[in-house]
Coordinates of C-alpha atoms in Angstrom, one line a residue:
M10 CA 90.4 92.5 95.3
S11 CA 87.4 94.0 93.5
G12 CA 87.3 96.2 90.5
E13 CA 87.8 95.5 86.9
L14 CA 91.2 96.6 85.5
E15 CA 90.9 99.5 83.1
I16 CA 93.7 100.3 80.8
T17 CA 93.5 103.4 78.6
S18 CA 95.8 106.0 77.0
G19 CA 94.9 108.4 79.8
G20 CA 92.4 111.1 80.5
A21 CA 88.7 111.0 80.0
I22 CA 89.0 110.1 76.4
S23 CA 89.8 106.4 76.1
V24 CA 89.3 106.3 72.3
D25 CA 90.9 108.2 69.4
P26 CA 88.2 110.3 67.7
E27 CA 90.0 109.9 64.3
Q28 CA 89.9 106.2 64.6
M29 CA 86.2 106.4 65.5
R30 CA 85.6 108.5 62.4
A31 CA 87.5 105.9 60.3
V32 CA 85.2 103.3 61.7
A33 CA 82.2 105.4 60.9
D34 CA 83.4 105.8 57.3
R35 CA 83.7 102.0 57.0
M36 CA 80.3 101.5 58.5
S37 CA 78.8 104.0 56.0
A38 CA 80.5 102.3 53.1
A39 CA 79.3 98.9 54.2
A40 CA 75.7 100.4 54.5
A41 CA 75.9 101.6 51.0
R42 CA 76.9 98.1 49.8
L43 CA 74.1 96.5 51.7
A44 CA 71.7 99.0 50.2
D45 CA 73.0 98.2 46.7
A46 CA 72.6 94.5 47.4
G47 CA 69.0 95.0 48.5
E48 CA 68.2 96.9 45.4
N49 CA 69.7 94.2 43.2
V50 CA 67.6 91.5 45.0
R51 CA 64.5 93.7 44.4
R52 CA 65.3 93.8 40.7
A53 CA 65.8 90.1 40.7
H54 CA 62.4 89.7 42.4
Q55 CA 60.8 91.9 39.8
T56 CA 62.4 90.0 36.9
L57 CA 61.4 86.6 38.3
S58 CA 57.9 87.8 39.1
S59 CA 57.3 88.8 35.5
G60 CA 58.9 85.7 34.1
G61 CA 55.8 83.5 34.3
S62 CA 56.3 79.7 34.8
G63 CA 60.0 80.1 35.1
S64 CA 59.6 81.6 38.6
V65 CA 58.0 78.5 40.0
H66 CA 61.3 77.2 41.3
V67 CA 62.1 80.4 43.3
D68 CA 60.4 81.3 46.6
L69 CA 59.5 84.9 45.6
S70 CA 58.2 85.7 49.1
A71 CA 61.5 84.8 50.7
L72 CA 63.4 86.7 48.0
W73 CA 61.4 89.8 48.7
G74 CA 62.0 89.3 52.5
A75 CA 65.7 89.1 51.8
A76 CA 65.6 92.4 49.9
E77 CA 63.7 94.1 52.7
A78 CA 66.1 92.7 55.4
L79 CA 69.1 94.0 53.4
S80 CA 67.4 97.4 53.1
D81 CA 66.7 97.5 56.9
H82 CA 70.2 96.5 57.8
A83 CA 71.6 99.1 55.5
D84 CA 69.4 101.8 57.1
A85 CA 70.4 100.7 60.6
L86 CA 74.1 100.6 59.8
A87 CA 73.9 104.0 58.1
S88 CA 72.2 105.4 61.2
D89 CA 74.9 103.8 63.4
A90 CA 77.6 105.3 61.2
V91 CA 76.1 108.8 61.7
G92 CA 75.9 108.2 65.5
T93 CA 79.5 107.0 65.6
G94 CA 80.6 110.1 63.9
I95 CA 78.7 112.3 66.3
M96 CA 80.3 110.4 69.3
A97 CA 83.7 111.0 67.7
D98 CA 82.9 114.7 67.7
A99 CA 81.8 114.5 71.3
F100 CA 85.0 112.8 72.4
E101 CA 87.1 115.4 70.5
L102 CA 85.1 118.2 72.0
A103 CA 85.5 116.8 75.5
D104 CA 89.3 116.5 75.0
L105 CA 89.6 120.0 73.5
R106 CA 87.6 121.5 76.5
S107 CA 89.9 119.7 78.9
R108 CA 93.1 120.8 77.0
Q109 CA 91.8 124.4 76.9
Q110 CA 91.2 124.4 80.6
M111 CA 94.7 123.2 81.3
L112 CA 96.4 125.6 78.9
S113 CA 94.4 128.6 80.0
I114 CA 96.5 129.0 83.2
E115 CA 100.0 129.0 81.8
H116 CA 99.4 129.3 78.0
P117 CA 96.3 131.4 77.4
A118 CA 97.2 132.1 73.8
A119 CA 97.5 128.4 73.0
A120 CA 94.2 127.9 74.8
E121 CA 92.5 130.5 72.7
R122 CA 93.7 128.9 69.5
L123 CA 91.5 125.8 70.3
Q124 CA 88.4 127.9 70.3
D125 CA 87.7 127.9 66.6
R126 CA 87.6 124.1 66.5
I127 CA 85.5 124.0 69.6
D128 CA 83.0 126.4 68.1
E129 CA 82.9 124.4 64.8
L130 CA 82.1 121.2 66.7
I131 CA 79.4 122.7 68.8
A132 CA 77.7 124.1 65.7
S133 CA 77.8 120.7 64.0
Y134 CA 75.2 119.0 66.1
P135 CA 72.6 120.2 68.7
G136 CA 73.4 118.9 72.1
L137 CA 77.0 118.0 71.3
D138 CA 78.3 120.2 74.1
A139 CA 76.1 118.4 76.6
M140 CA 77.3 115.0 75.4
A141 CA 80.9 116.1 75.8
A142 CA 80.2 117.4 79.3
S143 CA 78.6 114.0 80.2
I144 CA 81.7 112.2 79.0
T145 CA 83.9 114.2 81.3
T146 CA 81.5 114.0 84.2
A147 CA 81.3 110.2 83.9
W148 CA 85.1 110.0 83.8
E149 CA 85.5 112.1 86.9
R150 CA 83.1 109.8 88.8
R151 CA 85.0 106.7 87.7
S152 CA 88.4 108.1 88.4
Q153 CA 87.6 108.4 92.2
E154 CA 85.2 105.5 92.5
G155 CA 85.2 104.0 96.0
M156 CA 87.5 106.5 97.6
L157 CA 86.9 107.1 101.3
D158 CA 83.5 105.4 101.3
R159 CA 84.3 102.5 103.6
W160 CA 83.0 102.7 107.2
L161 CA 86.4 102.7 108.8
D162 CA 88.1 105.1 106.4
T163 CA 88.1 108.2 108.7
F164 CA 89.5 106.2 111.6
A165 CA 92.1 104.5 109.4
L166 CA 93.3 107.8 108.0
G167 CA 94.0 108.9 111.6
T168 CA 95.5 105.6 112.6
M169 CA 97.9 105.5 109.6
R170 CA 98.5 109.2 110.0
L171 CA 98.0 109.8 106.3
S172 CA 96.2 113.0 107.4
A173 CA 99.5 114.2 108.8
L174 CA 100.3 115.4 105.3
V175 CA 98.2 118.4 106.1
P176 CA 95.7 119.4 108.7
M177 CA 92.4 117.5 108.2
H178 CA 90.4 120.5 107.2
V179 CA 93.0 121.3 104.5
L180 CA 93.1 117.7 103.4
T181 CA 89.4 117.7 103.0
R182 CA 89.6 120.7 100.7
M183 CA 92.4 119.1 98.7
L184 CA 90.2 116.0 98.2
G185 CA 87.7 118.3 96.6
D186 CA 88.0 121.1 94.1
A187 CA 91.5 122.2 95.2
T188 CA 93.0 119.0 93.8
E189 CA 92.2 120.2 90.3
A190 CA 94.9 122.8 90.6
A191 CA 97.5 120.9 92.7
G192 CA 96.9 117.4 91.3
S193 CA 97.7 118.1 87.6
V194 CA 101.1 119.8 86.9
L195 CA 100.3 121.9 83.9
P196 CA 102.4 122.4 80.7
G197 CA 105.4 124.5 81.3
K198 CA 105.0 124.5 85.1
R199 CA 108.2 124.0 86.9
L200 CA 109.1 124.0 90.6
T201 CA 110.1 127.3 92.1
G202 CA 112.7 128.3 94.6
G203 CA 116.2 127.1 95.2
P204 CA 117.2 123.6 96.2
P205 CA 117.2 123.0 100.0
P206 CA 120.4 121.7 101.5
V207 CA 120.8 117.9 101.5
A208 CA 123.6 115.4 101.9
V209 CA 123.5 112.4 99.6
A210 CA 125.7 109.4 100.1
Q211 CA 126.2 106.1 98.2
V212 CA 124.7 103.1 100.0
S213 CA 125.6 100.3 97.5
R214 CA 126.8 99.7 93.9
S215 CA 126.3 96.5 91.9
S216 CA 125.8 95.2 88.4
V217 CA 122.3 93.9 87.6
G218 CA 121.2 91.5 84.9
G219 CA 119.8 93.7 82.2
S220 CA 117.1 96.3 82.0
A221 CA 113.5 96.0 83.3
T222 CA 111.1 94.7 80.6
T223 CA 107.7 94.6 82.4
L224 CA 105.7 96.9 84.6
T225 CA 106.2 94.7 87.6
Q226 CA 110.0 94.6 87.1
L227 CA 110.1 98.4 86.8
V228 CA 108.3 98.8 90.2
Q229 CA 110.3 96.0 91.8
R230 CA 113.5 98.0 91.2
L231 CA 112.3 100.8 93.5
P232 CA 114.8 101.0 96.4
G233 CA 114.2 99.7 99.9
G234 CA 116.0 99.7 103.2
E235 CA 118.2 102.7 103.8
A236 CA 118.2 104.0 100.2
Q237 CA 115.5 106.3 98.9
V238 CA 116.8 106.7 95.4
A239 CA 118.4 104.1 93.0
V240 CA 120.0 105.1 89.7
E241 CA 120.8 102.6 87.0
K242 CA 123.5 103.6 84.5
R243 CA 122.9 101.6 81.3
T244 CA 125.6 101.2 78.6
H245 CA 124.2 100.6 75.1
G246 CA 125.7 98.6 72.3
D247 CA 127.1 101.8 70.6
G248 CA 128.9 102.8 73.8
S249 CA 126.4 105.6 74.8
V250 CA 124.8 105.6 78.2
S251 CA 121.4 106.4 79.6
F252 CA 120.0 106.4 83.1
V253 CA 116.9 105.3 85.0
A254 CA 116.1 106.8 88.4
Y255 CA 113.9 104.8 90.8
I256 CA 112.4 107.0 93.6
D257 CA 110.6 105.7 96.6
G258 CA 107.7 107.2 98.5
T259 CA 107.4 108.9 101.9
R260 CA 109.6 107.4 104.6
S261 CA 108.8 109.8 107.6
L262 CA 105.6 111.4 108.8
T263 CA 107.4 114.3 110.4
F264 CA 108.2 117.7 109.0
A265 CA 111.8 118.9 108.5
G266 CA 113.4 115.9 110.2
D267 CA 116.6 114.1 109.1
D268 CA 115.0 112.2 106.3
P269 CA 114.1 114.4 103.3
W270 CA 111.4 111.9 102.3
D271 CA 109.0 113.3 104.8
M272 CA 105.8 115.3 105.0
G273 CA 107.7 118.6 104.7
S274 CA 108.9 117.6 101.3
N275 CA 105.4 116.5 100.4
W276 CA 104.1 119.9 101.3
D277 CA 106.8 121.8 99.4
L278 CA 106.3 119.8 96.3
Y279 CA 102.5 119.3 96.3
A280 CA 101.0 122.4 97.9
A281 CA 103.7 125.0 97.4
G282 CA 105.1 123.9 94.1
E283 CA 108.6 124.4 95.3
Q284 CA 111.8 122.4 95.1
S285 CA 111.7 120.0 98.0
A286 CA 114.6 118.4 99.9
A287 CA 113.7 115.0 98.4
Y288 CA 113.6 116.5 94.9
A289 CA 117.0 118.1 95.4
A290 CA 118.4 114.9 96.7
T291 CA 117.1 113.0 93.7
L292 CA 118.9 115.5 91.3
E293 CA 122.1 115.2 93.4
A294 CA 121.9 111.3 93.2
L295 CA 121.7 111.6 89.5
T296 CA 124.7 113.9 89.4
L297 CA 126.7 111.5 91.5
A298 CA 125.7 108.6 89.2
G299 CA 127.1 110.5 86.2
A300 CA 124.0 111.9 84.6
E301 CA 124.9 115.3 83.2
P302 CA 122.3 117.9 82.1
G303 CA 120.8 116.8 78.7
A304 CA 121.5 113.1 79.4
R305 CA 118.6 110.6 78.8
V306 CA 117.1 109.9 82.2
D307 CA 113.9 107.9 82.5
V308 CA 112.1 108.0 85.9
V309 CA 110.0 105.6 88.0
G310 CA 108.4 106.6 91.2
Y311 CA 105.9 105.6 93.8
S312 CA 103.8 108.0 95.9
Q313 CA 106.0 111.0 96.8
G314 CA 108.6 109.5 94.6
A315 CA 106.2 109.6 91.7
A316 CA 105.6 113.3 92.2
I317 CA 109.3 113.8 92.2
A318 CA 109.6 111.7 89.0
G319 CA 107.0 113.9 87.3
A320 CA 108.8 117.1 88.4
V321 CA 112.2 115.7 87.1
A322 CA 110.5 115.0 83.7
M323 CA 109.1 118.5 83.4
S324 CA 112.2 120.3 84.7
G325 CA 114.0 120.2 81.3
V326 CA 117.3 119.3 83.0
Y327 CA 117.4 115.9 81.3
E328 CA 116.0 114.2 78.2
T329 CA 113.2 112.1 79.8
S330 CA 111.3 110.0 77.3
R331 CA 109.6 107.6 79.8
V332 CA 107.9 108.4 83.1
M333 CA 106.2 105.8 85.3
I334 CA 104.2 107.1 88.3
V335 CA 102.5 104.8 90.8
G336 CA 100.0 106.1 93.3
S337 CA 101.1 109.6 92.6
P338 CA 99.5 112.7 94.3
T339 CA 100.3 114.6 91.1
V340 CA 100.1 113.9 87.4
P341 CA 102.5 115.7 85.1
V342 CA 101.2 117.0 81.8
L343 CA 104.0 115.8 79.5
D344 CA 105.1 116.6 75.9
E345 CA 104.1 114.4 73.0
D346 CA 107.6 112.8 72.9
Q347 CA 107.3 111.7 76.5
T348 CA 105.5 108.4 77.4
L349 CA 103.6 108.4 80.7
I350 CA 102.9 105.2 82.4
R351 CA 100.4 105.9 85.2
A352 CA 99.0 103.4 87.7
F353 CA 96.4 104.4 90.3
H354 CA 93.6 103.0 92.3
T355 CA 90.3 105.0 92.1
D356 CA 89.9 104.5 95.9
D357 CA 93.4 105.6 96.8
P358 CA 93.3 108.8 98.9
V359 CA 96.7 109.8 97.4
G360 CA 96.7 108.4 93.9
A361 CA 93.2 109.4 93.1
G362 CA 92.3 111.9 95.9
L363 CA 95.2 114.3 96.0
S364 CA 95.6 114.0 92.2
G365 CA 92.0 114.9 91.7
G366 CA 91.7 111.9 89.4
G367 CA 94.4 113.5 87.1
P368 CA 93.9 115.6 84.1
A369 CA 90.8 114.9 81.9
A370 CA 92.9 115.5 78.8
A371 CA 95.4 112.8 77.7
T372 CA 99.0 113.7 78.5
G373 CA 102.2 112.5 76.9
S374 CA 102.8 110.5 73.8
A375 CA 100.3 108.3 71.9
E376 CA 102.0 105.3 73.5
S377 CA 101.2 106.4 77.1
V378 CA 99.3 104.0 79.3
T379 CA 97.0 104.5 82.3
I380 CA 96.1 101.6 84.5
S381 CA 93.4 101.9 87.1
R382 CA 90.9 99.9 89.2
E383 CA 89.1 100.1 92.4
Y384 CA 91.3 98.1 94.7
S385 CA 89.3 97.5 97.9
T386 CA 86.1 95.4 98.1
H387 CA 83.0 96.8 99.7
R388 CA 83.5 94.1 102.4
D389 CA 86.7 95.8 103.5
A390 CA 86.5 98.2 106.3
T391 CA 88.8 100.8 104.7
S392 CA 90.1 101.8 101.3
V393 CA 93.3 103.4 102.7
Q394 CA 95.2 100.1 102.0
S395 CA 94.7 101.0 98.3
H396 CA 97.7 103.2 98.5
L397 CA 100.1 100.5 99.8
R398 CA 102.9 99.2 97.5
D399 CA 101.6 95.6 97.8
A400 CA 98.3 96.7 96.4
Y401 CA 100.0 98.3 93.4
D402 CA 102.2 95.3 92.9
Q403 CA 99.1 93.2 92.5
T404 CA 97.5 95.6 90.0
L405 CA 100.7 95.8 87.9
D406 CA 100.9 92.0 87.8
L407 CA 97.3 92.0 86.5
A408 CA 98.2 94.6 83.8
D409 CA 101.3 92.6 82.7
E410 CA 99.1 89.5 82.3
S411 CA 96.1 91.3 80.7
G412 CA 97.2 91.0 77.1
D413 CA 96.0 94.6 76.5
A414 CA 97.5 95.9 73.3
R415 CA 98.9 99.0 74.9
V416 CA 100.7 97.0 77.6
V417 CA 102.0 94.5 75.0
A418 CA 103.3 97.3 72.8
L419 CA 105.0 98.9 75.8
R420 CA 106.6 95.6 76.8
E421 CA 107.9 95.1 73.2
R422 CA 109.5 98.5 73.3
L423 CA 111.1 97.7 76.7
E424 CA 112.4 94.4 75.4
A425 CA 113.8 96.0 72.2
E426 CA 115.6 98.6 74.4
A427 CA 116.9 95.9 76.8
A428 CA 118.4 93.9 73.9
D429 CA 120.6 96.9 73.0
I430 CA 121.9 97.3 76.6
V431 CA 125.4 95.8 77.3
S432 CA 125.5 96.4 81.0
V433 CA 123.6 98.0 83.9
E434 CA 125.3 99.5 86.9
R435 CA 123.0 100.2 89.8
T436 CA 123.8 102.6 92.6
E437 CA 121.6 103.3 95.6
Y438 CA 121.7 106.5 97.6
R439 CA 120.6 107.7 101.0
A440 CA 119.9 111.4 101.6
T441 CA 119.7 113.3 104.8
R442 CA 119.2 116.9 105.8
P443 CA 122.4 118.4 107.2

């Protein structure tokens, strides 16, 4: 498939402004040393030039040229250091603008507290605001690159009935500006309403060989067959327990049928911001597996299951330190002690379209990882296949093999955690509407 894999920490800002400033400082220091060296060579040239016959063994012209080259390199590096510092300010400003926009809806006071720093940055350099805006605009374009631009996309949407999520005219709006509101679940935002009635039954229970240690393994543990949710109860070396919930995507294209993993639950969760039957079933499965409020529960979800995973993480019911969402129609804005692992294809109508590309500001801990690429080639008739599980399995395989420092660090944390786990009991659940 086409599209170069991009792995970042999330949002429009793929670099740390403070790290950029540290680089600018080192560049500036190196420029100063080069300037000193150039000055020393000039002095040597002056001394040798006035030394009479003793200078005959030195190429004075070459020596002067070396002094000039050192001076030129010093000036160029000093200029680059200034430019790097300005770019760091532009990245910080873009991030602050995005954070302020997110916070302004639910936390206006917190949004207002960012204004002093925004004003300080804008005043520091003419045109910095325009530079920050261009960074965000470029990210918005990249985050939905290739979506619905193949010649068969409209037909494929109808054939695969992805448009059954909502009427087509509403879907079109959602793939535009409306996704900015529905696609990013803002800080402090929780689902409203009471839990719809569901019946959850155990399908199977088994012991599995340890905890997942790679991105691919995490997604491979999503349930299949009858079960829509799997919960792994992990016993650690000190006797404590933790849980991982694996939540699958939409199973039925109907509304309010027997299967809660349907378009009705999609609508409730995505458009209405309400507890859906599938969300209620996930919480019930966790309860049946022994996860009490306050327990550590990490979550992994695909498609609708990813939206549920984000909602669980933001609910406050459990201590959720790791959230993995794949092809998700929503992106949760998590706390700094929660790590978000997000995988999406820029041409996925759900993972990029309904999510609006996700929030422009980074979300979650500094260890968070976002993996993206344009999946379909321009020779393909449709990009709808970009949402399929097989497509994401390929992308996560590439990420595991990439050697990217973020992915390597994540794997090391998963392996360290797995080394402390004594046993893993996996229970799969099937839910129905009564």
